[in-house]
Structures are given as structure tokens and as C-alpha cells.
mmCIF file of C-alpha atoms in Angstrom:
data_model
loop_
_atom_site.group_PDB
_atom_site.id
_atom_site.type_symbol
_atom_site.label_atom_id
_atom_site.label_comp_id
_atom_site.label_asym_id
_atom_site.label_seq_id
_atom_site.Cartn_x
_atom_site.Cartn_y
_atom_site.Cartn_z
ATOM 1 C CA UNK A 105 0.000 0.000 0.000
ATOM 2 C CA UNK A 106 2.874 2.305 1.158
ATOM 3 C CA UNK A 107 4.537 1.428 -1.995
ATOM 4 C CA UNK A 108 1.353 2.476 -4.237
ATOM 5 C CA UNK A 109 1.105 5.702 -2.803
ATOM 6 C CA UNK A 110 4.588 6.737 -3.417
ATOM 7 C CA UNK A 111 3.820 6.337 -6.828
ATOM 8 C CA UNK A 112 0.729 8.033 -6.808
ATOM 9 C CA UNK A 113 2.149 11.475 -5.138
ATOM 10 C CA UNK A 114 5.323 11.262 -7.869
ATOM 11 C CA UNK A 115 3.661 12.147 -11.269
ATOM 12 C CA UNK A 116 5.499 15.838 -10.841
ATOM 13 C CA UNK A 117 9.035 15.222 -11.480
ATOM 14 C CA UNK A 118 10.459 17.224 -9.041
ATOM 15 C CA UNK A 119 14.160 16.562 -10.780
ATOM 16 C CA UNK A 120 12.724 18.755 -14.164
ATOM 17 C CA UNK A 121 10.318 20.987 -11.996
ATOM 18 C CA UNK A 122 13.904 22.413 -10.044
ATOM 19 C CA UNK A 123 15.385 22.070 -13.368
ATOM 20 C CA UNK A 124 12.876 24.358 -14.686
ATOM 21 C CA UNK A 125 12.865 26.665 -12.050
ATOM 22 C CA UNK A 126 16.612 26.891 -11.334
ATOM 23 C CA UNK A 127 17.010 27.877 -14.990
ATOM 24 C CA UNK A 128 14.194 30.361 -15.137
ATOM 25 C CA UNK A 129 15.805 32.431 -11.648
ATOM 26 C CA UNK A 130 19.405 32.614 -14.119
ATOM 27 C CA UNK A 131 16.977 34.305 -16.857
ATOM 28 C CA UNK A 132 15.113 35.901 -14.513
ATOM 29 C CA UNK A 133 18.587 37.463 -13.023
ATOM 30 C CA UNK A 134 20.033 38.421 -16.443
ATOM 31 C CA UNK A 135 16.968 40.220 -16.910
ATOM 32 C CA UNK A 136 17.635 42.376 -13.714
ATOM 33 C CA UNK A 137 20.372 43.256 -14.757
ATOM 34 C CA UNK A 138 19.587 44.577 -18.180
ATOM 35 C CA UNK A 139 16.982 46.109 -16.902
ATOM 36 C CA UNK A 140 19.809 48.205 -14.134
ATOM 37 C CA UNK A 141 21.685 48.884 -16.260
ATOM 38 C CA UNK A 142 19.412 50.007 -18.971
ATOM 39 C CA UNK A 143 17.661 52.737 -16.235
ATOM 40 C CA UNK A 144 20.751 53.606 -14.790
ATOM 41 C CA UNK A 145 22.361 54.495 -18.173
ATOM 42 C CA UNK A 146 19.126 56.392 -18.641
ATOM 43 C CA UNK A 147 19.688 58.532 -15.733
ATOM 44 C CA UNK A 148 22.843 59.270 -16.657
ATOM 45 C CA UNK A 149 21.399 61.227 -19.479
ATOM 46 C CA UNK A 150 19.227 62.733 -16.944
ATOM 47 C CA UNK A 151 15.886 61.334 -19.366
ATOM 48 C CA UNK A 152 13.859 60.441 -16.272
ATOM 49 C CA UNK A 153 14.257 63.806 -15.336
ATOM 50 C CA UNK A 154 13.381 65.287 -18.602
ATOM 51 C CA UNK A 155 10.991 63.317 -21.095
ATOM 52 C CA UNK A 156 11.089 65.880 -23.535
ATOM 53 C CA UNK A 157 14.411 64.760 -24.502
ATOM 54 C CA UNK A 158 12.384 61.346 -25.747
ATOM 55 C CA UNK A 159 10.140 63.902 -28.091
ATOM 56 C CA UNK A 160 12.897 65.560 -29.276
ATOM 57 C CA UNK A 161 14.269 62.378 -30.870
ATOM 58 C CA UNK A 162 13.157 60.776 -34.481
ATOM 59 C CA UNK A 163 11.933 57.448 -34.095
ATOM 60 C CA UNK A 164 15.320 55.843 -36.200
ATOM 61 C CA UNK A 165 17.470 57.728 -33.398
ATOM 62 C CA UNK A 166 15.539 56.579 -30.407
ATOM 63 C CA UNK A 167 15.544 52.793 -31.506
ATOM 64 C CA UNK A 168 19.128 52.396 -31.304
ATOM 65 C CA UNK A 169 19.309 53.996 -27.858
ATOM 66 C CA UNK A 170 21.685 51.161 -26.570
ATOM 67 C CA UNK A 171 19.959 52.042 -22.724
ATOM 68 C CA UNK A 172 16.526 52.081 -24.728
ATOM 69 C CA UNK A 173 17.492 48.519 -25.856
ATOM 70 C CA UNK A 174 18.689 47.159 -22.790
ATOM 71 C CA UNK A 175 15.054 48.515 -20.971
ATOM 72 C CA UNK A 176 13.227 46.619 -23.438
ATOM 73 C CA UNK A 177 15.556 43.351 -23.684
ATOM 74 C CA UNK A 178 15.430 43.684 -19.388
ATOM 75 C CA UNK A 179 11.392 44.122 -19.317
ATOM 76 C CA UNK A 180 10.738 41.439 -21.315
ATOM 77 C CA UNK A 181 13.626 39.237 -19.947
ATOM 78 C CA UNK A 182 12.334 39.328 -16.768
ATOM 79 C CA UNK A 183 8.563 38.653 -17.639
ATOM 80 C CA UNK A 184 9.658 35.511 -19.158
ATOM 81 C CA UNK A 185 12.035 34.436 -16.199
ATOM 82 C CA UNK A 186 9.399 35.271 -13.545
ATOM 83 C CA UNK A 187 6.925 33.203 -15.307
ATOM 84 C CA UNK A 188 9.066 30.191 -15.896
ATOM 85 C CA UNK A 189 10.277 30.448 -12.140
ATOM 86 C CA UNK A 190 6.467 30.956 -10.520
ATOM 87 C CA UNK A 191 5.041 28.276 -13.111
ATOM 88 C CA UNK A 192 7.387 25.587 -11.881
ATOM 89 C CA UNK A 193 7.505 26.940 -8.247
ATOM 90 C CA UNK A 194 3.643 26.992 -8.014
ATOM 91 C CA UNK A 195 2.850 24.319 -10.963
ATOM 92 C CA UNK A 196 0.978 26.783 -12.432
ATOM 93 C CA UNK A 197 -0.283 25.479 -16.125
ATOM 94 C CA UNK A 198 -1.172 28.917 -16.895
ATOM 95 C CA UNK A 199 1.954 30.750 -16.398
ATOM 96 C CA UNK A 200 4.078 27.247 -17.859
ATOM 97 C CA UNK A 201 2.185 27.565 -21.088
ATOM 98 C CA UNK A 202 3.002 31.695 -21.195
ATOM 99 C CA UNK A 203 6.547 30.952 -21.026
ATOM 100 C CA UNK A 204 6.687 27.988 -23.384
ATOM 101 C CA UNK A 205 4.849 30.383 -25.823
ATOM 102 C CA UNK A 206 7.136 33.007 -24.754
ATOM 103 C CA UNK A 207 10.125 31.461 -25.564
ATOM 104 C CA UNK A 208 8.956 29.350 -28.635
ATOM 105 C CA UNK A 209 8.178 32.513 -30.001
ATOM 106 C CA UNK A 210 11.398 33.901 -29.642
ATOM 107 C CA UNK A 211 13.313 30.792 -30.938
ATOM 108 C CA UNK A 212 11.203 31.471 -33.903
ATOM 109 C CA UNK A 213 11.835 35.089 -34.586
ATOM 110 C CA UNK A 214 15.516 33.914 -34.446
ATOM 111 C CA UNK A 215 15.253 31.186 -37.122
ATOM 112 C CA UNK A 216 13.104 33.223 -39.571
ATOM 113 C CA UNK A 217 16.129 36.200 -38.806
ATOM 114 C CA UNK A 218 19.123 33.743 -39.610
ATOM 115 C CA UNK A 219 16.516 32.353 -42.419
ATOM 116 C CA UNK A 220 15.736 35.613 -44.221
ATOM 117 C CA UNK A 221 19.422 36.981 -43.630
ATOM 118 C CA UNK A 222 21.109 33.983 -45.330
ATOM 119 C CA UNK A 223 18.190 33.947 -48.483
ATOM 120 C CA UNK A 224 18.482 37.646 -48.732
ATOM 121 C CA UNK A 225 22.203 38.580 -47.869
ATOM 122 C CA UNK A 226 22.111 41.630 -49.854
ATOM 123 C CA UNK A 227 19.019 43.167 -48.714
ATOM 124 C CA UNK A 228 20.252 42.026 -44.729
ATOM 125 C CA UNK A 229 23.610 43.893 -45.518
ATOM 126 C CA UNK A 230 21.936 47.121 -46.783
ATOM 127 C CA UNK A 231 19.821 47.295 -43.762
ATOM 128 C CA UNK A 232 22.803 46.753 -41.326
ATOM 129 C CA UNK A 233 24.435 49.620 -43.657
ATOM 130 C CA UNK A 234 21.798 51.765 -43.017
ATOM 131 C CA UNK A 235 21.360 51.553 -39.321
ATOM 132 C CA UNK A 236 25.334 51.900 -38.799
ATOM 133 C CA UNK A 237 24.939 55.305 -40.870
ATOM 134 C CA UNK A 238 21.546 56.259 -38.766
ATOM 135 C CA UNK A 239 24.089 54.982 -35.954
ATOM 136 C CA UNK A 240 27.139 57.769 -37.127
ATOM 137 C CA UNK A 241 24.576 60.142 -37.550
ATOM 138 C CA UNK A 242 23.521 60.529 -34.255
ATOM 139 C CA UNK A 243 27.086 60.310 -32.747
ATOM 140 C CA UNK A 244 27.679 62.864 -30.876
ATOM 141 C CA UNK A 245 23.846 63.163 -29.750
ATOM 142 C CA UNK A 246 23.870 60.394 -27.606
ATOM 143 C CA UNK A 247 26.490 59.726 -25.039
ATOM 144 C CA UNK A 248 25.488 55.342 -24.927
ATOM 145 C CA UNK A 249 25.906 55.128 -28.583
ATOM 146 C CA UNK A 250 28.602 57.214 -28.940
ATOM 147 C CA UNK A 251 30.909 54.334 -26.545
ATOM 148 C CA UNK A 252 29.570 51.805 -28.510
ATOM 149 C CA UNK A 253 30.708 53.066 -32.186
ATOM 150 C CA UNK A 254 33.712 53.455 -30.108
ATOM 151 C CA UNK A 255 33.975 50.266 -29.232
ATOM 152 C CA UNK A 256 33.333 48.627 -32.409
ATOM 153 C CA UNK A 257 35.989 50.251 -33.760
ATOM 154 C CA UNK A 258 38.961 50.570 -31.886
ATOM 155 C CA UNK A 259 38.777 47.874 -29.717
ATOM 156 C CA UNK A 260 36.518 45.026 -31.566
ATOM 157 C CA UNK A 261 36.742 45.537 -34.789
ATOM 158 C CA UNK A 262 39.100 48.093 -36.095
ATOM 159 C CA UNK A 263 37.301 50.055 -38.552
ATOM 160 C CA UNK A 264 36.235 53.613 -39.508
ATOM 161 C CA UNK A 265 32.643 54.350 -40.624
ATOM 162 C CA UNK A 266 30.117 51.635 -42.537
ATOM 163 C CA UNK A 267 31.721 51.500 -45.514
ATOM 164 C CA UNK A 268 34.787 53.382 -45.013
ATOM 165 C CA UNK A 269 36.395 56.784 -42.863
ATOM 166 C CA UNK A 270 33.925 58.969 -45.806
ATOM 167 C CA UNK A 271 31.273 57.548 -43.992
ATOM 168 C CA UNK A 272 31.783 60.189 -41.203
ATOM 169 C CA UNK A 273 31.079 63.075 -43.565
ATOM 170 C CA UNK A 274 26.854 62.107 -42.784
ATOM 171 C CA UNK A 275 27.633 63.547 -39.303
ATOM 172 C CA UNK A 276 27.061 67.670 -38.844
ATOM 173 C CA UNK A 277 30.218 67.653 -36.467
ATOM 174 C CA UNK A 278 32.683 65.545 -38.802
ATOM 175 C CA UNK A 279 31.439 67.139 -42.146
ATOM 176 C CA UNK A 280 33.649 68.754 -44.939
ATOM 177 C CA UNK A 281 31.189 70.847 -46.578
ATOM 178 C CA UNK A 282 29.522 72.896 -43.694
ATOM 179 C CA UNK A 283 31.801 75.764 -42.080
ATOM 180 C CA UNK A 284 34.580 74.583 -39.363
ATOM 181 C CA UNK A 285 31.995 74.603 -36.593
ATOM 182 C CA UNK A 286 34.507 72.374 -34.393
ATOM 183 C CA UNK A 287 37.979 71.146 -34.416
ATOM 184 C CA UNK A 288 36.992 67.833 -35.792
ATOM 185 C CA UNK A 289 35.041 69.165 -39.136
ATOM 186 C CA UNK A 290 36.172 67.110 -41.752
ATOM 187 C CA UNK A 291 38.169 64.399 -39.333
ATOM 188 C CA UNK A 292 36.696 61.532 -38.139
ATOM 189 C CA UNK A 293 36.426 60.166 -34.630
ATOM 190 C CA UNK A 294 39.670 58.907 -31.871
ATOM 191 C CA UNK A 295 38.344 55.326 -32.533
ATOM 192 C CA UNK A 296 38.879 55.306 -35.939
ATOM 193 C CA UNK A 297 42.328 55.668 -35.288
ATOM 194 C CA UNK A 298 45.362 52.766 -35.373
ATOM 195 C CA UNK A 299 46.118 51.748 -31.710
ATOM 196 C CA UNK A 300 49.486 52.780 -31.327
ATOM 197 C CA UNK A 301 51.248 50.730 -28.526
ATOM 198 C CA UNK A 302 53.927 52.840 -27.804
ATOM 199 C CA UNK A 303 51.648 56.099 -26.795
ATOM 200 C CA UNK A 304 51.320 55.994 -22.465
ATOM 201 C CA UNK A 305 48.432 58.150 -23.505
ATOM 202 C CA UNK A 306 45.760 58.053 -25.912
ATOM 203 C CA UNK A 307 45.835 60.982 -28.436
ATOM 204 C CA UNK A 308 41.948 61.661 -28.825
ATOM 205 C CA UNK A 309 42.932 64.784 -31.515
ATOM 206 C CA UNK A 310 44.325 62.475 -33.666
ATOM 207 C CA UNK A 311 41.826 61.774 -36.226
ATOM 208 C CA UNK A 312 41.381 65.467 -36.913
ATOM 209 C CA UNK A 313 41.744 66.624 -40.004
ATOM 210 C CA UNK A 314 42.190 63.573 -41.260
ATOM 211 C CA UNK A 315 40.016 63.706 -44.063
ATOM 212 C CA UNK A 316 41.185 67.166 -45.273
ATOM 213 C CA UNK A 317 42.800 67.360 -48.616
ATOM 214 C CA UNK A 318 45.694 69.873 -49.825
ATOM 215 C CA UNK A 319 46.391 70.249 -53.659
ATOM 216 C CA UNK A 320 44.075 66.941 -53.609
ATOM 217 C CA UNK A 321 45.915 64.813 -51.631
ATOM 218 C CA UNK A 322 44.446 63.728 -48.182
ATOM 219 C CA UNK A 323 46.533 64.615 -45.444
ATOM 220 C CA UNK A 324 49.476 62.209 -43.777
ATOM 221 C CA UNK A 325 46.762 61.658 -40.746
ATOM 222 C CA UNK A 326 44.713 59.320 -43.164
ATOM 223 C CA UNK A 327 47.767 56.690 -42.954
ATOM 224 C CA UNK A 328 46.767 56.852 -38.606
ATOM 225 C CA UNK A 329 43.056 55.847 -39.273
ATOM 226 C CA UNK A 330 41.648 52.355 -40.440
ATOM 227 C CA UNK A 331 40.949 52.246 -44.138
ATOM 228 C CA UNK A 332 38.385 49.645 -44.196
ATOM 229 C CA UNK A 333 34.398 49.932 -43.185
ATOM 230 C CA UNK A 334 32.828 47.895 -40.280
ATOM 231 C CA UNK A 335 30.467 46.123 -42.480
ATOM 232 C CA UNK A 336 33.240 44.081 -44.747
ATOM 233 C CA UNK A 337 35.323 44.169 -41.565
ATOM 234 C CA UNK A 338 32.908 42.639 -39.373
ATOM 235 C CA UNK A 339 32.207 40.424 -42.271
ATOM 236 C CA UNK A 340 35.941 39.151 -41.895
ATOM 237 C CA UNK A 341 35.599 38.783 -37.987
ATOM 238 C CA UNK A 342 32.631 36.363 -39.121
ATOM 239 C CA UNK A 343 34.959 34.399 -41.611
ATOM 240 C CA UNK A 344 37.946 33.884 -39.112
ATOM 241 C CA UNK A 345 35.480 32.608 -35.983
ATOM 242 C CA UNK A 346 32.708 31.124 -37.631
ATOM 243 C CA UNK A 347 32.833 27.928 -35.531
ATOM 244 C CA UNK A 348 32.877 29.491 -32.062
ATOM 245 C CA UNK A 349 29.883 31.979 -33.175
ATOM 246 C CA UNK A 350 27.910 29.107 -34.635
ATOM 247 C CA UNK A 351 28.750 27.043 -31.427
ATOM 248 C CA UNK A 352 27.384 30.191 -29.140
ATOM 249 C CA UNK A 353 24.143 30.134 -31.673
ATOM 250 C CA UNK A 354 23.795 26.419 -31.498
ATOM 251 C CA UNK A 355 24.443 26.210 -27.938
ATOM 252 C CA UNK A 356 21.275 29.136 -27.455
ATOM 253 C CA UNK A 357 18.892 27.227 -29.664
ATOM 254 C CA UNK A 358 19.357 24.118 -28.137
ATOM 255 C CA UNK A 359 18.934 25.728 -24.063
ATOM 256 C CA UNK A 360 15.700 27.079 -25.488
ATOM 257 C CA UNK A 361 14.713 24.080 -27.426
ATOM 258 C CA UNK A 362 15.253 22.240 -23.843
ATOM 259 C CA UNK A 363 13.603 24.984 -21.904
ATOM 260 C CA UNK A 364 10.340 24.242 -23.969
ATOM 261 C CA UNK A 365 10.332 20.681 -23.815
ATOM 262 C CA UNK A 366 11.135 20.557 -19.718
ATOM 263 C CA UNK A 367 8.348 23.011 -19.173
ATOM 264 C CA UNK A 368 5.716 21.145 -21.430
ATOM 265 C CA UNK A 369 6.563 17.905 -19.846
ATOM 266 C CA UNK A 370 6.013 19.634 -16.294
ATOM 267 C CA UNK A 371 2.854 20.664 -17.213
ATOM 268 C CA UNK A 372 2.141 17.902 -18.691
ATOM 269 C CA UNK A 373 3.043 15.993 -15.403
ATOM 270 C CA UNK A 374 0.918 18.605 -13.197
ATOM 271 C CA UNK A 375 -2.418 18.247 -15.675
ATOM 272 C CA UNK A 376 -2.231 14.458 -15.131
ATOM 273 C CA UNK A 377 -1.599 15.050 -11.255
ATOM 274 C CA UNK A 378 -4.471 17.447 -11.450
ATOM 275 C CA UNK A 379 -6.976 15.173 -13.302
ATOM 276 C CA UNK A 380 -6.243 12.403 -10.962
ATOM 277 C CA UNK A 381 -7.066 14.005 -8.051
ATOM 278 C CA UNK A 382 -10.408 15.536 -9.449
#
């Protein structure tokens, strides 16, 4: 009798449901902190304490806020994690089958994006092209984007522009054509500049005037600053480490793959409990 009961009471493997629920209090911790991170890059730029800085933005310069991003990636982060942690915590079906859908949804949007960027390569490129300009652009507007086109450049990609160091010309502060407003009119930014090893510290004036011409020639500077655009260079970074990035994708796909099935078979597990026991 004792032993019939013991099977009775363990329908709900408790081995998945911790499973389940340890995983779910990771996502649901990543989302914190993309979500911290996210406001508190947002105060920085003092936008809590003035919304009409959100107006004054176009709606291509507002969707590659970086902080902007991270807010939205956090939010919906760690709706998804606090699901999948009080669904398997509570055996709630309800809040089990709003992950699953959740996340299936999700795995999907990034299939049909790998899908449509590897049938339409051309049409992917020009759209990353045209978001990097929208991204140069808005340089100087936006302190969060500003490190980040930094950071592509100098220290993960070393490049200068989309295409190339003209690229910069699109931005009021870089341009050739308007009057010398700043120091940097027709120069492009520190980042786009060749690391040299030997400097104890960084010359930030160094891609000035860099794009200048005399007796139409461009300046010695030029020879400092990376030739070649961030599209074909990131395009190379792709080539050279194609296994580890497909690894990272695979290795994504599959946790969510597994995240899907362990939640529908503990729901599965607590509908059979449920209907046993009336």
C-alpha cells in the first residue's frame, strides 16, 4: 500500500520541476540586470528627469538607444524568467504555457532572422548599412551610442565608418562641406584611429583633419586611421570565428529548445496530477 502511494504522489518530477525553475531564476537574473543597467544608463542622461528629450528624438534615433534597448531586452527578460520560475515553483499550467509560448516565439523570430538573412544577404547587408549610418549620424547626440561606435571600432573591430572613414562626412560635427563649426570638421572620430602601442596616452585629436585634402591629396593623418568599413570588416571577424559563433548560436537554440520541452513535460506531469485528483 505504502509502496502504491509513493507512486501516486510522484507524477510531478520534481528533478525537471527544479530544473525548470533553477534555470528560469538565471533568466530571470540576467533580466535584472539589463533592466539596471538600462535605467541607470538612462539617468545618466538625466531622461527620467526630462521626457522631452524622448520627443525631441526621431523614431530611427531613439531605436538604437543602446539604454533604450537594454530597458526593453530587461522588461521582457524578466517577464519571461518570472513566469518560468512561478510556473514551476507553483505548478501553475497557466503561467508554464506563457513561457513555453514566450520562448517558442522567440526561438522562432531567431530562425526566420538567420533564415531571411542567409536567403536575402544583400538586402540584410543594406539594412545593417543603413542603421550603422543612422548609428554615425547621431554620434555625438547620444552619449550610450557614442561608446559603442567606439567600441566597435577601436577595440573590436578596427574600422572607420560603414563603408569606409567617408562615412563620417553624414555627421554635422565631422562634415567637410559645412563651415569649421569644431575642431573635428572634416576628421573623423579617436576610434577610428590605429592603436598605437607605444603612446602611455591616448591621443583623442588624432583623427582630426584627417580627411582634409591639400592640392588633392588627403593629409598624412589618413595613414593613422583604419581604411576599411565595419560592415566588410565585421564580415571578416565572421569568416575567421565562424565555428565558435555558430557554437554560441547552437548552444542558445538548443537551451531554449530544452527549456520548452522541460516546461511542457512539467505541465504535462501537473495536468495528469491534477486530473487524478479531481
Amino acid at each position: 500500500m505504502g509502496k502504491s502511494r509513493r507512486r501516486d504522489t510522484s507524477e510531478v518530477s520534481l528533478c525537471i520541476k527544479y530544473l525548470v525553475f533553477g534555470f528560469n531564476v538565471l533568466f530571470w537574473l540576467i533580466g535584472c540586470g539589463l533592466l539596471s543597467i538600462g535605467i541607470w544608463a538612462w539617468s545618466e542622461k538625466e531622461m527620467f528627469d526630462n521626457f522631452g528629450k524622448l520627443l525631441e528624438q526621431d523614431s530611427g534615433s531613439l531605436f538604437i538607444d543602446p539604454a533604450l534597448i537594454l530597458i526593453i531586452a530587461g522588461v521582457v527578460t524578466f517577464l519571461i524568467g518570472f513566469a518560468g520560475c512561478l510556473g514551476a515553483l507553483r505548478e501553475n499550467t497557466v503561467l508554464l504555457l506563457i513561457y513555453i509560448i514566450c520562448v517558442a516565439v522567440i526561438f522562432l523570430g531567431q530562425v526566420t532572422i538567420g533564415v531571411v538573412g542567409f536567403l536575402y544577404k544583400d538586402w540584410a547587408k543594406d539594412q545593417i548599412t543603413s542603421g550603422l549610418k543612422q548609428m554615425i549620424t547621431s554620434y555625438r547626440d547620444n552619449p550610450d551610442l557614442q561608446n559603442l561606435i567606439d567600441w566597435v571600432q577601436q577595440d573590436w573591430l578596427g574600422c572607420c565608418g560603414a563603408k569606409g572613414p567617408q562615412d563620417w562626412n553624414d555627421n554635422r560635427y565631422f562634415n567637410c562641406t559645412n563651415p569649421k563649426i569644431t575642431a573635428e570638421s572634416c576628421g573623423v572620430p579617436f576610434s577610428c584611429c590605429k592603436i598605437d602601442k607605444t603612446e602611455v596616452i591616448k591621443n583623442t585629436q588624432c583623427g582630426y583633419d584627417s580627411r582634409q585634402t591639400t592640392d588633392g591629396k588627403l593629409k598624412a593623418a589618413v595613414t593613422k586611421v583604419y581604411s576599411a568599413g565595419c560592415i566588410a570588416a565585421g564580415e571578416q571577424w565572421l569568416s575567421d570565428n565562424l565555428i565558435p559563433v555558430a557554437g554560441v548560436i547552437t548552444g542558445i537554440a538548443v537551451l531554449q529548445i530544452l527549456g520548452i520541452c522541460f516546461a511542457q513535460n512539467l505541465r504535462s506531469d501537473i495536468k495528469s496530477q491534477m486530473a487524478k485528483w479531481g
